[in-house]
Amino acid sequence: MLLIKRLTSEADVYSLVLLLNKADAPIALDIETTGLSSFKDSLISVAIACHLGSFIIEARHAKHLASLKCPLILHNFKFDYTFLYRKGIDLTHLDCRDTMLMHHLLDENQPHSLDHCIQQYFGDNYKEVFWNTYKTFEDAPEDAQDRYAGLDADYTLKLYNVLCSALKEEGIPNALVKQVHAFAFAMLDTEIQGVNLDVKRVKELGLNNRIRILKLEKDMRESCLQAIETIEGELYARELDKRKTDKGKAAVRRPVFNWGSSQQLQDLLYNRLGLPRQFSILRKQTCDDNALSKLEGQHPVIELLREQRALDKVFNGFLVAALEQQKDGVIYPSFNINGTVTGRISASNPNLQQLPSSGGIRSIYISRPGHSFISADYKQLEVTLAAHFSMDKNLLRVVNEGISLHDLTAEGVGCERTRAKTLNFALTYGAGTKKVAKILGCNLQEAERALARYWRTYPGLKAFIDRCHKWVDLGRGLQNPFGRIRHLHIPADADAYEAAGVKRQAFNSVIQGTGAQLTNNAFTKMAEEIKIKGHGRALFPIHDECLIEIKTEYVDYWAARMKEIMVNEGHLIALRVPLDVSVTGGMHSWED
DNA sequence: TAACGAAGCGCG
DNA sequence: AAAGCGCGCTTCGTTA
């Protein structure tokens, strides 16, 4: 039976910390809060699990935990560290191991919540029972709260031991485990400090944007007024039909045509205006931008609509969102270290990785006074890695001699450069004959022949992709040079389509996963070095790019140093081809 | 009213 | 019958 004890006096908490420091054995720490927001919600308690059992520390005494010196184990430590930091309890100098990160390294396909991990390894469902009984944590009586928190911490500690041996057994290198943790620590800094937002500029851009959108919508309406009014009339009639009473009918407002509704838009374009119907690959009728591009010139509304859509996305997705999420001119994004199956990170609230790279939106993010942004990205990283893995003769020429991949493909296949470019992306992601036919604008037979010419140009690449497929068939997963494994297997009951889908992921996972780890490791080194030198800070990576914020007098130094660090990552995994990096620097806003 | 999937689109 | 990898966010429209 697990001992769970609530410490009610400051002296008890203090003695516990002394005791734990003296023992210097790993302990698990888990916080309970009223919610997930470290700004809005408050701390309820902190549970600590050690060899003696679990101890519950009340929020009012939690500050003593900052003097802990023993190794810590947490499940999703970024959450606990950030939350405690905002409550004035700074643990960020304390190293730790994270059972969520470890679990992800073990199996990227599983969910990684503590709940799921406990179910998987210990089969205890106390969490489910708890949440079925109480709606919020505070609803539970104190002893139920303590039992829940105590078990969470205790299981985290047990989980750590289980995961340690599992990682060893699976052949996940300890170096990779360390790299992932160090990277998470670097991202924690950015999450805590945030990135400065130019609120004035957001408002300016937003206003201009809004004015243009309103003008566009007015013109759009006028360009097909009759059809729109017909649709509105029918929508109105349908709404009236739904209401039974006269009073209900009277309350119905005449609907206004909604340009954002794909249903209404399809009705307008294809039924009322009689434009040629466009279909997606899945043979569904669509009016996405690709479809609209085909209709360009056939009706004046198309051109306006495409612009309106783009502006609307920027307005709602990036400007309004930024204003809502900023606090005193600072944006606090979240980074999910195990948000992907390949080893890339994902970002949210906001997703800084999906900010439009053109159109000036990135300029809303600004450097701190006296600092500048520097961005460094790997030049054609995926092609370089494909050359390394496949040792394909032509890919090696591209990487070593600086010959253009797209030119080479255009020559080998016999098509225009722009199509060759699309082809290169498509084929490394596993596109089939149909997609190739679409790209080249030809029939299936011709696509087949073009495909043959493509693989004749890059025979080594073809052989490597085939090898990836073979690894999938063997069912052992694909391990990249850092030791991260992508577990892919074709289910026994899979049909040909499903099987092909799994195989498509294989090659891409190796390339994408290696590229991400390369970038993240380089980023971590920058972050640590910049911090030690007091030159500023590293902000975040974007898949194959690193963004840092540096005191302006060190911009030249860091522009060169970033490149050194990033290129050197290739040597550390014995890459057989050189990495190349391009640096853009010295901007006071994030815009290149 | 909330929860959810689909469509559409931004990034690498 | 389908046929391009990995993400997150907003809006719409349907369902519980």
XYZ file of C-alpha atoms (C1' of nucleotides) in Angstrom:
620
model
C 0.000 0.000 0.000
C 1.339 3.354 -1.035
C 1.955 5.885 1.704
C 0.426 9.242 0.836
C 0.974 12.032 3.335
C -0.059 15.661 3.190
C 2.490 18.018 4.683
C 0.673 20.801 6.449
C 3.496 22.771 8.017
C 6.284 24.728 6.434
C 8.781 22.924 8.660
C 7.658 19.522 7.339
C 8.139 20.645 3.729
C 11.530 22.036 4.557
C 12.658 18.810 6.232
C 11.423 16.771 3.299
C 13.488 18.848 0.880
C 16.562 18.391 3.073
C 15.950 14.674 3.281
C 15.501 14.313 -0.478
C 18.598 16.348 -1.239
C 20.613 14.214 1.100
C 19.385 10.961 -0.445
C 20.066 12.349 -3.936
C 17.865 9.679 -5.533
C 15.452 10.470 -8.391
C 12.071 11.746 -7.239
C 8.917 12.360 -9.234
C 7.090 15.664 -9.122
C 3.586 16.392 -10.357
C 1.442 19.476 -9.870
C -2.317 19.798 -9.565
C -3.928 22.985 -10.811
C -7.366 24.470 -11.353
C -6.762 24.483 -15.109
C -4.214 24.417 -17.889
C -3.455 28.123 -18.195
C -0.407 29.138 -16.196
C -1.616 32.753 -16.372
C -5.262 32.361 -15.430
C -5.367 29.233 -13.299
C -3.882 28.577 -9.908
C -1.773 25.947 -8.245
C -3.570 23.544 -5.912
C -0.807 21.242 -4.751
C 2.456 19.584 -5.646
C 2.928 15.859 -5.207
C 6.376 14.372 -4.694
C 7.030 10.666 -4.944
C 10.168 9.040 -3.563
C 11.195 5.692 -2.102
C 9.246 6.488 1.089
C 5.948 7.161 -0.649
C 4.125 10.256 -1.866
C 3.970 13.646 -0.169
C 1.428 16.314 -0.936
C 2.664 19.859 -0.604
C 0.122 22.633 -0.397
C 0.460 25.533 -2.828
C 1.345 27.957 -0.036
C 4.484 25.952 0.800
C 5.539 25.064 -2.715
C 8.205 27.776 -2.880
C 10.544 25.583 -0.841
C 10.755 23.183 -3.762
C 13.059 25.615 -5.540
C 15.824 24.437 -3.224
C 15.547 20.820 -4.370
C 18.833 19.447 -5.682
C 18.071 15.811 -6.426
C 17.244 14.473 -9.917
C 13.608 15.095 -10.901
C 11.225 12.965 -12.929
C 8.130 14.557 -14.456
C 5.529 13.740 -17.044
C 5.538 16.705 -19.447
C 7.916 18.818 -17.380
C 7.433 21.918 -19.560
C 3.906 22.245 -18.216
C 4.884 21.948 -14.549
C 7.980 24.125 -14.877
C 6.101 26.865 -16.733
C 3.158 26.791 -14.362
C 5.330 26.926 -11.261
C 7.487 29.642 -12.807
C 4.466 31.878 -13.302
C 3.546 31.319 -9.661
C 6.977 32.502 -8.602
C 8.547 29.074 -8.119
C 11.493 28.748 -10.471
C 12.658 25.175 -11.072
C 14.053 25.850 -14.539
C 17.640 25.436 -13.329
C 16.854 21.884 -12.171
C 17.628 19.111 -14.621
C 14.990 16.450 -15.036
C 13.836 13.431 -16.982
C 10.507 13.500 -18.728
C 8.503 10.290 -18.985
C 6.354 11.757 -21.750
C 9.361 12.433 -23.965
C 10.729 8.980 -23.188
C 7.429 7.340 -24.029
C 7.361 9.128 -27.358
C 10.842 7.875 -28.210
C 9.653 4.392 -27.423
C 6.532 4.482 -29.560
C 5.600 7.548 -31.541
C 2.255 6.051 -32.552
C 0.763 5.914 -29.047
C -0.856 8.739 -27.096
C 1.562 9.926 -24.403
C -0.690 11.191 -21.637
C 0.121 10.005 -18.117
C -3.285 8.378 -18.094
C -2.467 6.325 -21.146
C 1.009 5.391 -19.946
C -0.342 4.155 -16.611
C -3.017 2.121 -18.384
C -0.404 0.634 -20.677
C 2.159 -0.394 -18.067
C 0.242 -0.772 -14.812
C -3.390 -1.228 -15.837
C -4.647 1.068 -13.067
C -7.727 3.105 -13.940
C -7.962 5.325 -10.827
C -7.810 8.403 -13.051
C -10.855 7.378 -15.023
C -12.727 6.606 -11.806
C -11.722 9.975 -10.338
C -12.905 11.986 -13.320
C -16.134 10.002 -13.521
C -16.804 10.915 -9.892
C -15.701 14.559 -9.889
C -16.143 17.179 -12.558
C -13.180 19.289 -11.473
C -10.219 18.559 -9.231
C -11.495 20.991 -6.640
C -14.813 19.170 -6.402
C -13.082 16.204 -4.813
C -12.624 16.023 -1.032
C -9.105 16.514 0.242
C -8.294 12.843 0.785
C -9.441 11.946 -2.754
C -7.368 14.798 -4.160
C -4.308 13.659 -2.256
C -4.727 10.057 -3.270
C -5.048 11.072 -6.926
C -2.053 13.417 -6.861
C 0.016 10.958 -4.843
C -0.693 8.139 -7.270
C 0.146 10.362 -10.248
C 3.564 11.150 -8.815
C 4.185 7.593 -7.668
C 3.288 6.142 -11.064
C 5.480 8.730 -12.790
C 8.422 7.466 -10.738
C 7.587 3.838 -11.520
C 7.071 4.739 -15.179
C 10.547 6.205 -15.319
C 12.137 2.946 -14.266
C 10.064 0.936 -16.714
C 10.785 3.320 -19.592
C 14.512 3.397 -18.887
C 14.831 -0.328 -19.387
C 12.398 -0.310 -22.312
C 14.482 2.312 -24.121
C 17.603 0.280 -23.566
C 15.899 -2.850 -24.809
C 14.599 -1.109 -27.913
C 18.035 0.193 -28.781
C 17.251 3.876 -28.411
C 20.630 5.515 -27.757
C 21.017 7.381 -24.506
C 22.538 10.231 -26.515
C 19.239 10.725 -28.339
C 17.307 10.711 -25.063
C 19.647 13.415 -23.787
C 19.367 15.468 -26.977
C 15.581 15.436 -26.819
C 15.585 16.568 -23.194
C 18.121 19.329 -23.819
C 16.041 20.510 -26.759
C 12.887 20.573 -24.647
C 14.725 22.736 -22.100
C 15.691 25.163 -24.847
C 12.059 25.397 -25.963
C 10.944 25.893 -22.369
C 12.892 29.155 -22.328
C 11.003 30.477 -25.337
C 7.673 29.405 -23.893
C 8.373 31.182 -20.634
C 9.789 34.363 -22.111
C 7.579 34.623 -25.183
C 8.193 36.664 -28.322
C 7.473 40.371 -28.665
C 4.553 41.437 -30.813
C 4.226 44.827 -32.505
C 0.628 45.409 -31.453
C 0.402 48.757 -33.244
C 1.490 47.169 -36.484
C -0.982 44.291 -36.081
C -3.788 46.809 -35.739
C -2.607 48.792 -38.762
C -2.314 45.712 -40.930
C -5.649 44.461 -39.645
C -7.415 47.696 -40.499
C -6.005 47.859 -44.028
C -6.844 44.232 -44.464
C -10.423 44.733 -43.302
C -10.998 47.702 -45.605
C -9.802 45.724 -48.602
C -11.912 42.685 -47.671
C -15.078 44.758 -47.350
C -14.453 46.376 -50.729
C -13.814 42.981 -52.310
C -16.969 41.491 -50.823
C -19.008 44.413 -52.091
C -17.617 43.967 -55.613
C -18.073 40.215 -55.424
C -21.714 40.591 -54.491
C -22.329 43.045 -57.299
C -20.609 40.829 -59.846
C -23.246 38.136 -59.369
C -26.026 39.899 -57.517
C -28.953 38.064 -59.090
C -27.627 34.610 -58.365
C -26.750 35.547 -54.795
C -30.182 36.989 -54.121
C -31.783 33.823 -55.451
C -29.671 31.719 -53.096
C -30.467 33.999 -50.173
C -34.146 33.760 -50.984
C -34.030 29.989 -50.964
C -32.045 29.884 -47.717
C -34.636 32.209 -46.195
C -37.506 30.040 -47.354
C -35.847 26.951 -45.910
C -35.366 28.648 -42.542
C -39.006 29.755 -42.484
C -40.061 26.212 -43.288
C -38.296 24.916 -40.196
C -40.269 27.176 -37.840
C -43.724 26.075 -36.821
C -45.235 29.189 -35.236
C -45.835 32.641 -36.697
C -43.791 34.080 -33.861
C -40.951 31.752 -34.785
C -41.201 32.740 -38.423
C -41.119 36.412 -37.544
C -37.856 35.946 -35.656
C -36.035 34.567 -38.712
C -33.654 37.068 -40.229
C -33.025 37.057 -43.964
C -29.702 35.228 -44.347
C -26.779 36.898 -46.095
C -24.736 34.899 -48.581
C -21.638 33.595 -46.826
C -18.474 33.526 -48.946
C -16.819 31.324 -46.374
C -19.386 28.560 -46.764
C -18.142 26.013 -49.262
C -21.694 24.727 -49.715
C -23.127 28.088 -50.637
C -20.126 28.869 -52.796
C -20.394 25.633 -54.754
C -24.080 26.313 -55.252
C -23.251 29.759 -56.601
C -20.368 28.855 -58.888
C -21.566 25.569 -60.300
C -25.388 25.671 -60.128
C -26.192 29.359 -60.571
C -23.289 30.726 -62.608
C -22.875 27.499 -64.537
C -19.093 27.436 -64.286
C -17.435 24.089 -65.083
C -17.477 21.892 -61.988
C -14.095 21.133 -60.448
C -13.263 17.980 -58.547
C -10.669 16.982 -55.975
C -8.478 13.912 -56.248
C -11.131 12.154 -54.180
C -13.628 12.964 -56.953
C -15.525 15.322 -54.720
C -16.785 18.608 -56.062
C -14.586 21.377 -54.676
C -14.023 25.098 -54.848
C -10.598 25.265 -53.227
C -7.960 27.610 -54.595
C -6.679 25.098 -57.081
C -10.194 24.747 -58.499
C -10.649 28.511 -58.574
C -7.395 28.932 -60.476
C -8.881 26.807 -63.264
C -11.921 29.077 -63.405
C -9.907 32.278 -63.549
C -11.073 34.463 -66.438
C -14.433 32.750 -66.786
C -16.200 35.068 -64.362
C -15.060 38.306 -62.692
C -15.928 36.988 -59.226
C -13.179 34.369 -59.304
C -10.266 36.766 -59.169
C -11.900 38.784 -56.393
C -12.769 35.676 -54.436
C -9.226 34.355 -54.494
C -7.906 37.616 -53.095
C -10.666 37.810 -50.490
C -9.917 34.297 -49.312
C -6.216 34.958 -48.898
C -6.838 38.188 -47.006
C -9.520 36.642 -44.820
C -7.145 33.885 -43.797
C -4.478 36.401 -42.839
C -6.946 38.585 -40.982
C -8.614 35.929 -38.877
C -5.841 33.398 -38.696
C -2.886 35.579 -37.908
C -3.842 39.146 -36.999
C -6.956 38.641 -34.870
C -5.423 35.538 -33.331
C -2.228 37.389 -32.409
C -4.155 40.206 -30.742
C -6.228 37.752 -28.744
C -3.248 35.745 -27.606
C -0.806 38.511 -26.677
C -0.350 39.672 -23.122
C 1.202 43.128 -22.771
C 2.672 42.886 -26.239
C 4.162 39.430 -25.764
C 3.065 36.196 -27.406
C 3.584 32.993 -25.413
C 3.512 30.109 -27.882
C 3.457 26.406 -26.996
C 5.790 23.857 -28.474
C 4.948 20.204 -28.491
C 8.176 18.230 -28.494
C 6.348 15.006 -29.254
C 3.688 16.463 -31.494
C 4.723 14.499 -34.562
C 5.565 10.926 -35.459
C 8.782 11.862 -37.229
C 10.559 13.844 -34.531
C 9.673 17.294 -35.714
C 8.132 19.617 -33.166
C 4.729 21.142 -33.558
C 3.757 24.607 -32.394
C 0.455 26.081 -31.278
C -1.218 29.135 -29.744
C -0.152 30.478 -32.146
C 1.483 28.092 -34.577
C 4.543 30.171 -35.350
C 5.658 27.558 -37.860
C 2.823 28.337 -40.235
C 3.070 32.118 -40.408
C 2.946 33.124 -44.088
C 6.472 33.582 -45.377
C 5.434 36.325 -47.777
C 3.083 39.254 -47.474
C 4.741 40.926 -44.528
C 2.843 39.163 -41.743
C 5.979 37.971 -40.000
C 6.939 41.598 -39.429
C 4.436 41.719 -36.547
C 6.973 39.757 -34.509
C 9.737 42.058 -33.365
C 13.000 41.687 -31.502
C 13.572 43.062 -28.037
C 15.146 46.523 -27.835
C 18.830 46.353 -28.740
C 18.405 42.919 -30.296
C 18.033 41.558 -33.827
C 16.674 38.371 -35.298
C 18.906 36.041 -37.244
C 17.523 33.158 -39.214
C 19.591 30.318 -40.621
C 18.219 27.525 -42.728
C 19.686 24.426 -44.293
C 19.790 24.737 -48.074
C 17.780 21.942 -49.731
C 18.114 19.756 -46.651
C 15.816 16.995 -47.844
C 17.669 16.593 -51.140
C 20.991 16.586 -49.309
C 19.798 13.883 -46.939
C 18.333 11.876 -49.802
C 21.763 12.019 -51.456
C 23.425 10.875 -48.229
C 21.135 7.904 -47.739
C 20.924 6.789 -51.349
C 24.365 7.828 -52.637
C 22.569 8.335 -55.927
C 25.054 9.534 -58.544
C 22.939 12.391 -59.845
C 21.765 13.523 -56.410
C 25.418 13.605 -55.338
C 26.180 15.843 -58.304
C 23.386 18.148 -57.203
C 24.736 18.348 -53.671
C 28.461 18.338 -54.380
C 28.683 20.278 -57.633
C 25.791 22.634 -57.133
C 23.924 21.420 -60.186
C 20.226 22.277 -60.076
C 18.038 19.336 -59.127
C 15.109 20.738 -61.023
C 17.156 21.258 -64.201
C 18.486 17.744 -63.955
C 14.964 16.347 -63.579
C 13.654 18.503 -66.422
C 16.399 17.118 -68.636
C 16.008 13.514 -67.503
C 12.228 13.413 -67.802
C 11.911 15.851 -70.655
C 9.573 18.464 -69.204
C 9.564 22.107 -68.156
C 11.504 23.205 -65.099
C 8.425 24.206 -63.102
C 6.855 20.807 -63.642
C 10.140 19.128 -62.797
C 10.156 20.997 -59.508
C 6.676 19.786 -58.601
C 7.642 16.313 -59.726
C 10.647 16.244 -57.408
C 8.551 17.075 -54.372
C 5.744 14.751 -55.349
C 7.853 11.715 -56.096
C 9.922 11.856 -52.940
C 6.634 11.861 -51.057
C 5.527 8.795 -52.940
C 3.198 10.155 -55.614
C 1.784 7.589 -58.012
C 1.202 7.536 -61.737
C -2.069 9.451 -61.494
C -0.517 12.328 -59.631
C 2.375 12.420 -62.095
C -0.092 12.541 -64.984
C -1.771 15.473 -63.332
C 1.485 17.322 -62.753
C 2.680 16.774 -66.293
C -0.743 17.285 -67.807
C -0.601 14.042 -69.749
C -2.351 10.679 -69.835
C -1.509 7.704 -67.659
C 0.587 5.931 -70.276
C 2.770 8.960 -70.839
C 3.032 9.455 -67.081
C 4.205 5.874 -66.767
C 6.982 6.521 -69.268
C 7.913 9.813 -67.588
C 8.119 7.985 -64.282
C 10.461 5.419 -65.801
C 12.676 8.212 -67.125
C 12.648 9.846 -63.670
C 13.891 6.726 -61.936
C 16.438 6.152 -64.683
C 17.804 9.586 -63.807
C 17.929 8.754 -60.087
C 18.441 4.971 -59.890
C 20.161 5.130 -56.508
C 17.245 7.037 -55.023
C 14.838 4.454 -56.353
C 16.900 1.697 -54.791
C 16.909 3.470 -51.423
C 13.163 4.032 -51.483
C 12.723 0.353 -52.267
C 14.938 -0.471 -49.314
C 12.700 1.651 -47.067
C 9.708 -0.285 -48.316
C 11.467 -3.540 -47.564
C 12.100 -2.395 -43.980
C 8.397 -1.755 -43.626
C 7.683 -5.274 -44.863
C 10.095 -6.663 -42.300
C 8.017 -4.831 -39.676
C 10.953 -3.700 -37.548
C 10.590 0.036 -37.947
C 13.030 2.478 -39.528
C 15.801 3.877 -37.351
C 17.444 7.135 -38.387
C 21.122 8.005 -37.764
C 20.252 9.541 -34.406
C 18.584 6.329 -33.328
C 15.003 7.522 -33.472
C 12.700 4.769 -34.699
C 9.671 5.269 -36.922
C 7.487 2.247 -36.250
C 5.663 1.431 -39.439
C 3.927 -1.784 -40.195
C 1.207 -2.823 -42.557
C -1.816 -4.190 -40.651
C -2.725 -7.757 -41.495
C -6.120 -6.723 -42.821
C -4.806 -3.777 -44.837
C -5.832 -3.430 -48.460
C -3.470 -2.305 -51.205
C -4.344 1.343 -50.753
C -3.646 1.287 -47.041
C -0.424 -0.640 -47.535
C 0.782 1.893 -50.093
C -0.032 4.678 -47.647
C 2.207 3.151 -44.985
C 5.035 2.680 -47.467
C 4.776 6.265 -48.630
C 5.537 7.374 -45.096
C 8.656 5.224 -44.847
C 11.101 7.158 -47.011
C 9.713 10.487 -45.907
C 10.038 9.604 -42.214
C 13.737 8.885 -42.572
C 14.420 12.148 -44.395
C 12.093 14.318 -42.332
C 13.111 12.759 -39.033
C 16.819 13.108 -39.704
C 16.402 16.693 -40.873
C 14.411 17.602 -37.790
C 16.882 16.067 -35.352
C 19.775 17.771 -37.128
C 18.056 21.135 -36.861
C 16.867 20.636 -33.294
C 20.305 19.567 -32.096
C 21.902 22.574 -33.746
C 19.250 24.776 -32.195
C 19.907 23.338 -28.746
C 23.631 24.051 -29.051
C 22.958 27.624 -30.105
C 20.504 28.113 -27.264
C 22.964 26.850 -24.669
C 25.909 28.795 -26.037
C 23.991 32.048 -26.438
C 22.723 31.724 -22.894
C 26.167 31.084 -21.413
C 27.630 34.028 -23.294
C 24.708 36.278 -22.426
C 24.307 37.331 -26.067
C 20.525 36.970 -26.243
C 18.512 33.816 -26.811
C 17.469 31.199 -29.314
C 13.779 31.403 -30.194
C 12.668 28.283 -32.040
C 13.414 26.025 -34.999
C 11.102 25.721 -37.982
C 11.763 22.240 -39.336
C 15.021 23.047 -41.185
C 15.628 26.562 -39.926
C 16.738 28.189 -36.662
C 15.609 31.589 -35.452
C 17.553 33.439 -32.756
C 17.399 36.879 -31.119
C 20.802 38.420 -30.510
C 22.155 41.642 -29.066
C 22.776 43.753 -32.134
C 26.527 44.038 -31.564
C 26.863 40.229 -31.819
C 24.862 39.789 -35.014
C 27.883 39.264 -37.267
C 29.456 36.851 -34.838
C 26.291 34.785 -34.560
C 25.535 34.809 -38.263
C 28.835 32.990 -38.728
C 28.536 30.864 -35.596
C 25.061 29.572 -36.481
C 26.366 28.344 -39.780
C 29.310 26.630 -38.095
C 27.093 24.866 -35.581
C 24.553 23.761 -38.177
C 27.150 22.498 -40.656
C 28.993 20.665 -37.902
C 25.874 18.658 -37.003
C 26.392 16.793 -40.278
C 29.885 15.708 -39.234
C 28.569 14.409 -35.934
C 26.446 11.807 -37.711
C 29.092 11.167 -40.372
C 27.030 12.571 -43.203
C 28.632 11.638 -46.514
C 27.661 14.935 -48.108
C 28.287 18.504 -46.951
C 25.491 20.540 -45.410
C 25.025 24.082 -46.565
C 23.381 26.885 -44.608
C 22.090 30.275 -45.617
C 21.819 33.026 -43.038
C 19.692 36.146 -43.099
C 20.286 38.462 -40.223
C 20.093 41.760 -38.523
C 16.361 42.324 -38.837
C 14.439 43.996 -36.042
C 11.321 42.189 -37.149
C 10.931 38.612 -38.292
C 10.840 39.245 -42.007
C 13.350 38.241 -44.623
C -25.168 24.566 -26.451
C -21.118 21.832 -27.028
C -18.532 18.562 -29.552
C -16.901 16.903 -33.842
C -15.619 16.067 -38.708
C -14.821 18.097 -43.087
C -13.088 21.589 -45.970
C -9.770 24.748 -46.838
C -5.151 26.627 -46.300
C -0.841 28.367 -43.848
C 4.126 26.302 -43.060
C 8.464 22.918 -44.080
C -12.893 3.276 -55.679
C -9.193 5.489 -53.712
C -3.442 6.987 -55.376
C 1.765 13.155 -51.881
C 4.805 13.328 -46.298
C 4.410 15.920 -41.582
C 1.695 19.509 -38.786
C -2.345 23.508 -36.493
C -6.125 26.852 -37.019
C -10.592 28.761 -38.554
C -15.004 28.281 -40.235
C -18.976 25.807 -41.435
C -22.525 22.541 -40.731
C -24.199 18.566 -38.522
C -25.101 15.854 -34.470
C -25.533 14.635 -29.513
